[in-house]
CSV table of C-alpha atoms in Angstrom, one decimal:
chain,number,residue,atom,x,y,z
A,10,MET,CA,57.4,6.8,-50.4
A,11,ALA,CA,53.9,7.0,-51.7
A,12,LEU,CA,52.6,4.4,-55.1
A,13,ARG,CA,51.8,6.2,-57.9
A,14,LEU,CA,51.0,4.9,-61.4
A,15,VAL,CA,50.6,6.8,-64.8
A,16,GLN,CA,49.2,5.8,-68.2
A,17,VAL,CA,51.5,7.0,-71.1
A,18,LYS,CA,52.1,6.8,-74.6
A,19,ASP,CA,55.7,6.4,-75.4
A,20,GLU,CA,57.0,8.3,-78.5
A,21,GLY,CA,56.4,5.8,-80.5
A,22,GLY,CA,52.7,5.9,-79.6
A,23,ALA,CA,52.8,2.8,-78.0
A,24,ARG,CA,50.8,2.5,-74.2
A,25,ARG,CA,52.6,2.0,-71.4
A,26,VAL,CA,52.8,2.4,-67.4
A,27,ALA,CA,54.6,4.0,-65.5
A,28,GLN,CA,55.1,4.1,-61.8
A,29,VAL,CA,56.4,8.0,-60.7
A,30,ALA,CA,58.4,9.2,-57.3
A,31,ASP,CA,57.8,11.6,-55.2
A,32,ASP,CA,59.8,14.3,-57.0
A,33,GLY,CA,57.9,13.3,-59.8
A,34,SER,CA,60.5,11.3,-61.9
A,35,ALA,CA,58.9,8.3,-63.6
A,36,GLN,CA,60.2,4.7,-64.4
A,37,LEU,CA,58.2,2.7,-67.2
A,38,VAL,CA,57.2,-0.6,-65.7
A,39,THR,CA,58.0,-3.6,-68.1
A,40,GLY,CA,55.4,-6.0,-69.5
A,41,VAL,CA,52.2,-4.4,-69.1
A,42,ALA,CA,50.4,-1.7,-71.6
A,43,SER,CA,47.8,-0.7,-69.2
A,44,THR,CA,46.5,-0.2,-65.8
A,45,TYR,CA,43.8,-2.3,-66.5
A,46,ASP,CA,46.2,-5.3,-67.6
A,47,LEU,CA,48.1,-4.6,-64.8
A,48,VAL,CA,45.6,-5.0,-61.8
A,49,GLN,CA,44.3,-8.2,-63.9
A,50,ARG,CA,47.8,-9.8,-63.4
A,51,ALA,CA,48.1,-8.6,-60.0
A,52,LEU,CA,44.2,-10.4,-59.0
A,53,GLY,CA,45.2,-13.7,-61.1
A,54,ALA,CA,48.2,-14.0,-59.1
A,55,GLY,CA,47.1,-13.1,-55.7
A,56,GLN,CA,49.2,-9.9,-55.3
A,57,GLY,CA,48.7,-6.6,-54.4
A,58,LEU,CA,49.9,-3.6,-56.8
A,59,GLU,CA,53.3,-3.1,-55.2
A,60,ALA,CA,53.9,-6.8,-55.3
A,61,ALA,CA,53.0,-7.3,-58.8
A,62,LEU,CA,55.4,-4.1,-59.9
A,63,ARG,CA,58.5,-5.5,-57.9
A,64,ASP,CA,57.9,-8.7,-60.3
A,65,LEU,CA,57.6,-7.0,-63.1
A,66,GLY,CA,60.7,-4.2,-62.8
A,67,THR,CA,60.8,-0.8,-64.7
A,68,ASP,CA,62.7,-0.4,-67.8
A,69,GLY,CA,63.7,3.3,-68.2
A,70,ALA,CA,62.6,6.8,-67.4
A,71,ILE,CA,59.9,8.6,-69.1
A,72,ASP,CA,59.9,12.7,-68.6
A,73,LEU,CA,56.4,13.1,-67.5
A,74,GLY,CA,56.5,17.0,-68.1
A,75,ALA,CA,56.9,16.3,-71.9
A,76,ALA,CA,54.9,13.3,-72.2
A,77,LEU,CA,52.1,15.9,-70.9
A,78,ALA,CA,52.9,18.6,-72.9
A,79,ALA,CA,53.1,16.5,-76.0
A,80,GLY,CA,49.2,15.3,-74.8
A,81,ARG,CA,50.8,11.6,-74.2
A,82,VAL,CA,49.5,11.2,-71.1
A,83,LEU,CA,46.0,8.9,-70.7
A,84,ALA,CA,43.8,9.1,-67.8
A,85,PRO,CA,45.0,6.7,-65.0
A,86,ILE,CA,42.5,4.2,-65.7
A,87,ASP,CA,40.4,3.0,-68.4
A,88,HIS,CA,38.8,-0.3,-70.0
A,89,PRO,CA,39.4,-2.0,-73.3
A,90,ASP,CA,35.5,-1.7,-73.7
A,91,ALA,CA,34.4,1.5,-72.7
A,92,ALA,CA,30.8,0.3,-71.7
A,93,HIS,CA,32.5,-1.9,-69.0
A,94,LEU,CA,33.4,1.7,-67.1
A,95,HIS,CA,31.0,3.5,-64.7
A,96,LEU,CA,31.5,7.2,-64.1
A,97,THR,CA,29.3,8.0,-60.7
A,98,GLY,CA,29.4,10.0,-57.9
A,99,THR,CA,28.4,11.8,-54.4
A,100,GLY,CA,27.3,15.2,-53.7
A,101,LEU,CA,27.0,17.0,-50.7
A,102,THR,CA,29.8,15.0,-49.0
A,103,HIS,CA,32.1,17.9,-47.8
A,104,LEU,CA,31.7,20.0,-44.6
A,105,GLY,CA,30.7,23.2,-46.4
A,106,SER,CA,29.8,21.9,-49.9
A,107,ALA,CA,26.0,22.6,-49.0
A,108,GLU,CA,26.1,26.5,-49.0
A,109,GLY,CA,26.9,26.8,-52.9
A,110,ARG,CA,24.2,24.3,-53.7
A,111,ASP,CA,21.7,26.0,-51.2
A,112,LYS,CA,22.2,29.1,-52.8
A,113,MET,CA,21.2,28.0,-56.1
A,114,HIS,CA,17.8,26.0,-54.9
A,115,LYS,CA,16.4,28.4,-52.2
A,116,ALA,CA,15.0,30.6,-55.2
A,117,ALA,CA,13.0,27.5,-55.8
A,118,ALA,CA,11.8,26.8,-52.6
A,119,ALA,CA,8.3,27.8,-51.9
A,120,ALA,CA,8.9,29.2,-48.5
A,121,GLU,CA,12.0,30.1,-46.0
A,122,LYS,CA,12.5,26.4,-45.1
A,123,PRO,CA,15.5,24.1,-45.5
A,124,THR,CA,16.0,23.0,-49.0
A,125,ASP,CA,16.4,19.5,-49.8
A,126,SER,CA,19.5,20.3,-50.4
A,127,MET,CA,20.4,21.6,-47.1
A,128,ARG,CA,18.3,18.9,-45.4
A,129,MET,CA,20.7,16.3,-47.3
A,130,PHE,CA,24.0,17.7,-46.0
A,131,GLN,CA,22.8,17.8,-42.5
A,132,MET,CA,21.6,14.2,-42.7
A,133,GLY,CA,25.3,13.3,-43.7
A,134,VAL,CA,26.6,15.1,-41.2
A,135,GLU,CA,24.4,13.8,-38.4
A,136,GLY,CA,25.3,10.2,-40.0
A,137,GLY,CA,27.7,9.9,-42.4
A,138,LYS,CA,30.5,8.6,-40.5
A,139,PRO,CA,29.1,5.4,-38.6
A,140,ALA,CA,31.3,3.9,-35.7
A,141,ASP,CA,32.5,0.4,-35.9
A,142,GLY,CA,32.1,-0.3,-39.8
A,143,GLY,CA,28.4,0.3,-39.8
A,144,VAL,CA,26.3,1.4,-42.5
A,145,GLY,CA,25.6,5.4,-42.6
A,146,VAL,CA,23.2,7.5,-44.4
A,147,GLN,CA,23.2,7.5,-47.7
A,148,PRO,CA,24.3,10.5,-49.9
A,149,GLU,CA,23.2,12.2,-52.9
A,150,TRP,CA,24.0,9.7,-55.7
A,151,PHE,CA,24.4,10.5,-59.8
A,152,TYR,CA,25.6,9.0,-63.1
A,153,LYS,CA,28.0,10.5,-65.3
A,154,GLY,CA,28.4,8.1,-68.0
A,155,ASP,CA,30.7,5.4,-69.5
A,156,GLY,CA,34.3,5.4,-70.2
A,157,THR,CA,33.3,7.3,-73.5
A,158,ALA,CA,32.9,10.3,-71.1
A,159,LEU,CA,36.6,10.0,-69.8
A,160,VAL,CA,38.5,12.7,-70.4
A,161,ALA,CA,42.5,12.3,-70.1
A,162,PRO,CA,44.7,15.1,-68.3
A,163,GLY,CA,45.5,18.2,-70.7
A,164,ALA,CA,41.9,17.2,-73.2
A,165,PRO,CA,39.4,19.6,-73.8
A,166,LEU,CA,36.3,19.2,-71.4
A,167,THR,CA,33.8,19.8,-74.1
A,168,SER,CA,30.4,21.5,-73.3
A,169,PRO,CA,27.3,20.0,-75.8
A,170,GLY,CA,25.9,22.4,-77.7
A,171,PHE,CA,22.6,22.3,-75.5
A,172,ALA,CA,24.3,22.9,-72.4
A,173,GLU,CA,23.2,26.2,-70.4
A,174,ASP,CA,27.1,26.2,-68.8
A,175,GLY,CA,30.1,24.4,-68.5
A,176,GLY,CA,31.5,24.6,-64.6
A,177,GLU,CA,34.6,22.4,-62.8
A,178,GLU,CA,34.3,20.4,-60.2
A,179,PRO,CA,37.8,20.0,-58.2
A,180,GLU,CA,37.3,16.4,-56.4
A,181,ILE,CA,39.1,13.4,-55.4
A,182,ALA,CA,37.4,10.0,-57.4
A,183,GLY,CA,37.8,6.4,-55.8
A,184,ILE,CA,38.8,4.1,-58.9
A,185,TYR,CA,37.9,0.2,-58.5
A,186,VAL,CA,37.7,-2.8,-60.6
A,187,ILE,CA,35.4,-5.8,-59.8
A,188,ASP,CA,37.0,-9.0,-59.2
A,189,ALA,CA,36.2,-12.4,-60.8
A,190,ASP,CA,33.8,-13.2,-57.9
A,191,GLY,CA,32.3,-9.6,-57.8
A,192,ASN,CA,34.1,-7.9,-55.4
A,193,PRO,CA,34.9,-4.4,-55.5
A,194,VAL,CA,38.6,-3.7,-55.6
A,195,ARG,CA,39.8,-0.2,-54.4
A,196,LEU,CA,43.3,0.5,-56.6
A,197,GLY,CA,43.4,4.1,-55.2
A,198,PHE,CA,42.8,7.7,-55.8
A,199,ALA,CA,43.1,10.3,-58.0
A,200,LEU,CA,42.2,14.1,-58.9
A,201,ALA,CA,39.5,14.6,-60.9
A,202,ASN,CA,37.0,17.7,-62.6
A,203,GLU,CA,33.5,16.0,-62.4
A,204,PHE,CA,32.7,19.2,-64.7
A,205,SER,CA,28.6,19.9,-64.7
A,206,ASP,CA,26.0,22.5,-65.9
A,207,HIS,CA,25.0,24.4,-62.7
A,208,VAL,CA,22.9,26.6,-64.7
A,209,THR,CA,20.6,23.4,-65.6
A,210,GLU,CA,20.9,22.6,-61.9
A,211,LYS,CA,19.9,25.8,-60.6
A,212,GLN,CA,16.7,26.2,-62.8
A,213,ASN,CA,14.9,23.0,-61.2
A,214,TYR,CA,16.7,20.4,-58.6
A,215,LEU,CA,15.3,17.5,-60.6
A,216,TRP,CA,17.7,18.5,-63.2
A,217,LEU,CA,20.3,17.6,-61.5
A,218,ALA,CA,20.8,14.2,-63.6
A,219,HIS,CA,20.4,16.3,-66.8
A,220,SER,CA,23.2,18.6,-65.4
A,221,LYS,CA,25.9,15.5,-64.6
A,222,LEU,CA,25.4,14.1,-67.7
A,223,ARG,CA,28.9,15.4,-69.1
A,224,PRO,CA,32.4,14.8,-69.6
A,225,ALA,CA,34.9,14.2,-66.5
A,226,ALA,CA,38.9,14.2,-66.7
A,227,VAL,CA,40.6,11.9,-64.0
A,228,GLY,CA,44.1,12.1,-63.3
A,229,PRO,CA,47.0,12.4,-64.3
A,230,GLU,CA,48.0,9.7,-61.4
A,231,LEU,CA,46.5,6.9,-59.9
A,232,LEU,CA,47.8,7.4,-56.2
A,233,VAL,CA,47.4,3.9,-54.6
A,234,GLY,CA,46.7,2.7,-51.0
A,235,PRO,CA,45.2,4.8,-48.5
A,236,LEU,CA,43.7,8.9,-49.1
A,237,PRO,CA,45.2,10.9,-46.1
A,238,ALA,CA,42.7,12.3,-44.1
A,239,ASP,CA,43.2,16.3,-44.7
A,240,VAL,CA,44.2,16.4,-48.5
A,241,ARG,CA,44.9,20.3,-49.2
A,242,GLY,CA,45.3,22.3,-52.9
A,243,ALA,CA,44.1,24.7,-55.0
A,244,SER,CA,41.2,25.2,-57.6
A,245,ARG,CA,41.8,27.5,-60.4
A,246,ILE,CA,40.7,29.0,-63.9
A,247,LYS,CA,43.2,30.7,-66.2
A,248,ARG,CA,42.0,32.7,-68.8
A,249,GLY,CA,44.7,33.7,-71.8
A,250,GLY,CA,47.2,32.7,-69.3
A,251,ASP,CA,46.1,35.0,-66.4
A,252,THR,CA,44.5,33.4,-62.9
A,253,VAL,CA,41.0,34.8,-63.2
A,254,TRP,CA,39.5,32.9,-60.4
A,255,GLU,CA,41.1,30.6,-57.2
A,256,LYS,CA,40.2,28.9,-54.1
A,257,PRO,CA,41.6,26.5,-51.5
A,258,PHE,CA,40.5,23.1,-52.4
A,259,LEU,CA,39.8,20.5,-49.4
A,260,SER,CA,38.9,17.4,-49.2
A,261,GLY,CA,40.0,13.8,-47.4
A,262,GLU,CA,37.7,12.8,-44.3
A,263,ALA,CA,38.9,15.6,-42.3
A,264,ASN,CA,36.9,17.7,-44.5
A,265,MET,CA,33.9,15.7,-45.0
A,266,SER,CA,30.7,14.7,-43.6
A,267,HIS,CA,30.6,11.0,-44.8
A,268,HIS,CA,33.6,8.3,-44.6
A,269,VAL,CA,34.9,7.0,-47.8
A,270,ALA,CA,33.7,3.7,-46.7
A,271,ASN,CA,30.1,4.6,-46.5
A,272,LEU,CA,30.1,6.3,-49.8
A,273,GLU,CA,31.3,2.8,-51.4
A,274,HIS,CA,28.8,0.8,-49.5
A,275,HIS,CA,26.2,3.1,-51.2
A,276,HIS,CA,27.2,2.6,-54.3
A,277,PHE,CA,28.4,-1.1,-54.5
A,278,LYS,CA,25.5,-2.1,-52.4
A,279,TYR,CA,23.7,-2.3,-56.0
A,280,PRO,CA,24.3,-5.8,-57.7
A,281,GLN,CA,24.2,-4.4,-61.1
A,282,PHE,CA,27.9,-2.3,-59.9
A,283,ARG,CA,29.6,-5.9,-59.1
A,284,ARG,CA,29.8,-7.2,-62.3
A,285,PRO,CA,33.1,-9.1,-63.0
A,286,GLY,CA,35.8,-7.1,-64.8
A,287,ASP,CA,34.2,-3.5,-64.6
A,288,VAL,CA,36.0,-0.5,-63.3
A,289,HIS,CA,34.6,2.4,-61.7
A,290,VAL,CA,35.3,5.8,-60.9
A,291,HIS,CA,33.6,7.4,-57.9
A,292,PHE,CA,33.5,11.1,-57.8
A,293,PHE,CA,33.3,12.1,-54.1
A,294,GLY,CA,32.2,15.5,-54.2
A,295,THR,CA,33.3,19.1,-53.7
A,296,ALA,CA,33.0,22.3,-51.6
A,297,THR,CA,35.1,24.4,-53.8
A,298,LEU,CA,32.9,25.9,-56.5
A,299,SER,CA,33.7,28.8,-59.2
A,300,PHE,CA,30.0,28.9,-59.9
A,301,SER,CA,29.3,29.7,-56.4
A,302,ASP,CA,30.9,33.1,-56.7
A,303,GLY,CA,29.0,34.2,-59.5
A,304,PHE,CA,31.9,33.3,-62.0
A,305,ARG,CA,31.3,32.3,-65.5
A,306,THR,CA,33.3,30.4,-67.4
A,307,GLU,CA,33.9,30.7,-71.1
A,308,PRO,CA,35.4,28.6,-73.8
A,309,GLY,CA,39.4,28.4,-74.1
A,310,ASP,CA,39.6,28.8,-69.7
A,311,VAL,CA,41.7,26.5,-68.7
A,312,PHE,CA,40.6,24.7,-65.1
A,313,GLU,CA,43.7,23.5,-63.0
A,314,ILE,CA,43.5,21.4,-60.0
A,315,GLU,CA,46.2,20.3,-57.5
A,316,ALA,CA,46.6,19.0,-54.0
A,317,ALA,CA,49.5,17.0,-52.5
A,318,PRO,CA,50.0,14.1,-52.3
A,319,PHE,CA,49.4,14.3,-56.0
A,320,THR,CA,53.0,15.2,-57.5
A,321,LEU,CA,51.0,16.8,-61.0
A,322,LYS,CA,48.4,19.3,-61.7
A,323,LEU,CA,45.3,17.9,-63.7
A,324,SER,CA,44.5,20.6,-66.1
A,325,ASN,CA,41.9,21.1,-68.9
A,326,PRO,CA,40.7,23.3,-71.6
A,327,LEU,CA,37.1,24.2,-71.6
A,328,ALA,CA,35.3,23.7,-75.2
A,329,GLN,CA,32.0,24.1,-76.7
A,330,ALA,CA,30.7,21.9,-78.8
A,331,ASP,CA,28.1,22.7,-81.9
A,332,ASP,CA,24.4,22.6,-81.4
A,333,ALA,CA,23.5,19.5,-83.2
A,334,GLY,CA,19.6,20.4,-83.0
A,335,PRO,CA,17.4,18.1,-81.7
A,336,ALA,CA,17.5,14.1,-81.6
A,337,ARG,CA,15.8,12.4,-84.3
A,338,VAL,CA,14.3,8.9,-83.7
A,339,ARG,CA,13.8,6.7,-86.9
A,340,ALA,CA,10.8,3.9,-86.6
A,341,LEU,CA,11.9,0.9,-87.9
């Protein structure tokens, strides 16, 4: 049985951690109020998460379906200080992922030659899975924000007022904590909606960094342990209760041009990402975008992502913030 964890508020509003069985039933873990607390307890005791959970035990069941409906399920990881949680990611890492990106950028290319996107994708195909633990080619990398940009399952993904678009990106995210000695420790994996502004990116590839500074949803479950090599599911968009767009969602190393270990190396090779106590949520990329099919999202649309071995869907509505106007800087 796979080990899955969720963070949830009980009916009284207290934070709890729950352990989820293969059938979706869940038991509340005794003695910890967050996944971060559980991880620190395990690291301090020199244990893995499974051993720490065995020592703590459980003290009752919780109905996750009811908790999700009531908005009481949180992202599966967070940090007491949101500034110490980092949302980052990689692109062009999945077989087929270059096609949609290439369509976006080909119009901006000066001649009939491979775009930078296609060249980077091909570099990953040729060098993203080094043998014998070697270091492969580095992927595209981007920054999304700190823990204030982390969105819980069921909560709105809010596009800023100045945005050109709000589009889903169904992905798998790796979840990490940096231990007291500055070593990255992988807790597991979660479903994620990396959520980007594809219209802005399409206008100029150098605006990719701008297009990624958006919220992202993660969860509901943290899958502890290895990620299956072949992850298969679906990404869909619902409008007024009807499915208006849907495609298969594929991930796992069998469907990727990079090993997960290579993506991890090229993120954590930077010392600033190895600060003890910090949490990292690192998105591994996707090959499935409604934007690539010409679909235009609207506020109120609901994004749904599901894939085995995760037992729960990640579902988030799209919202649009008011345009606050130009940012004003005051001189002191």
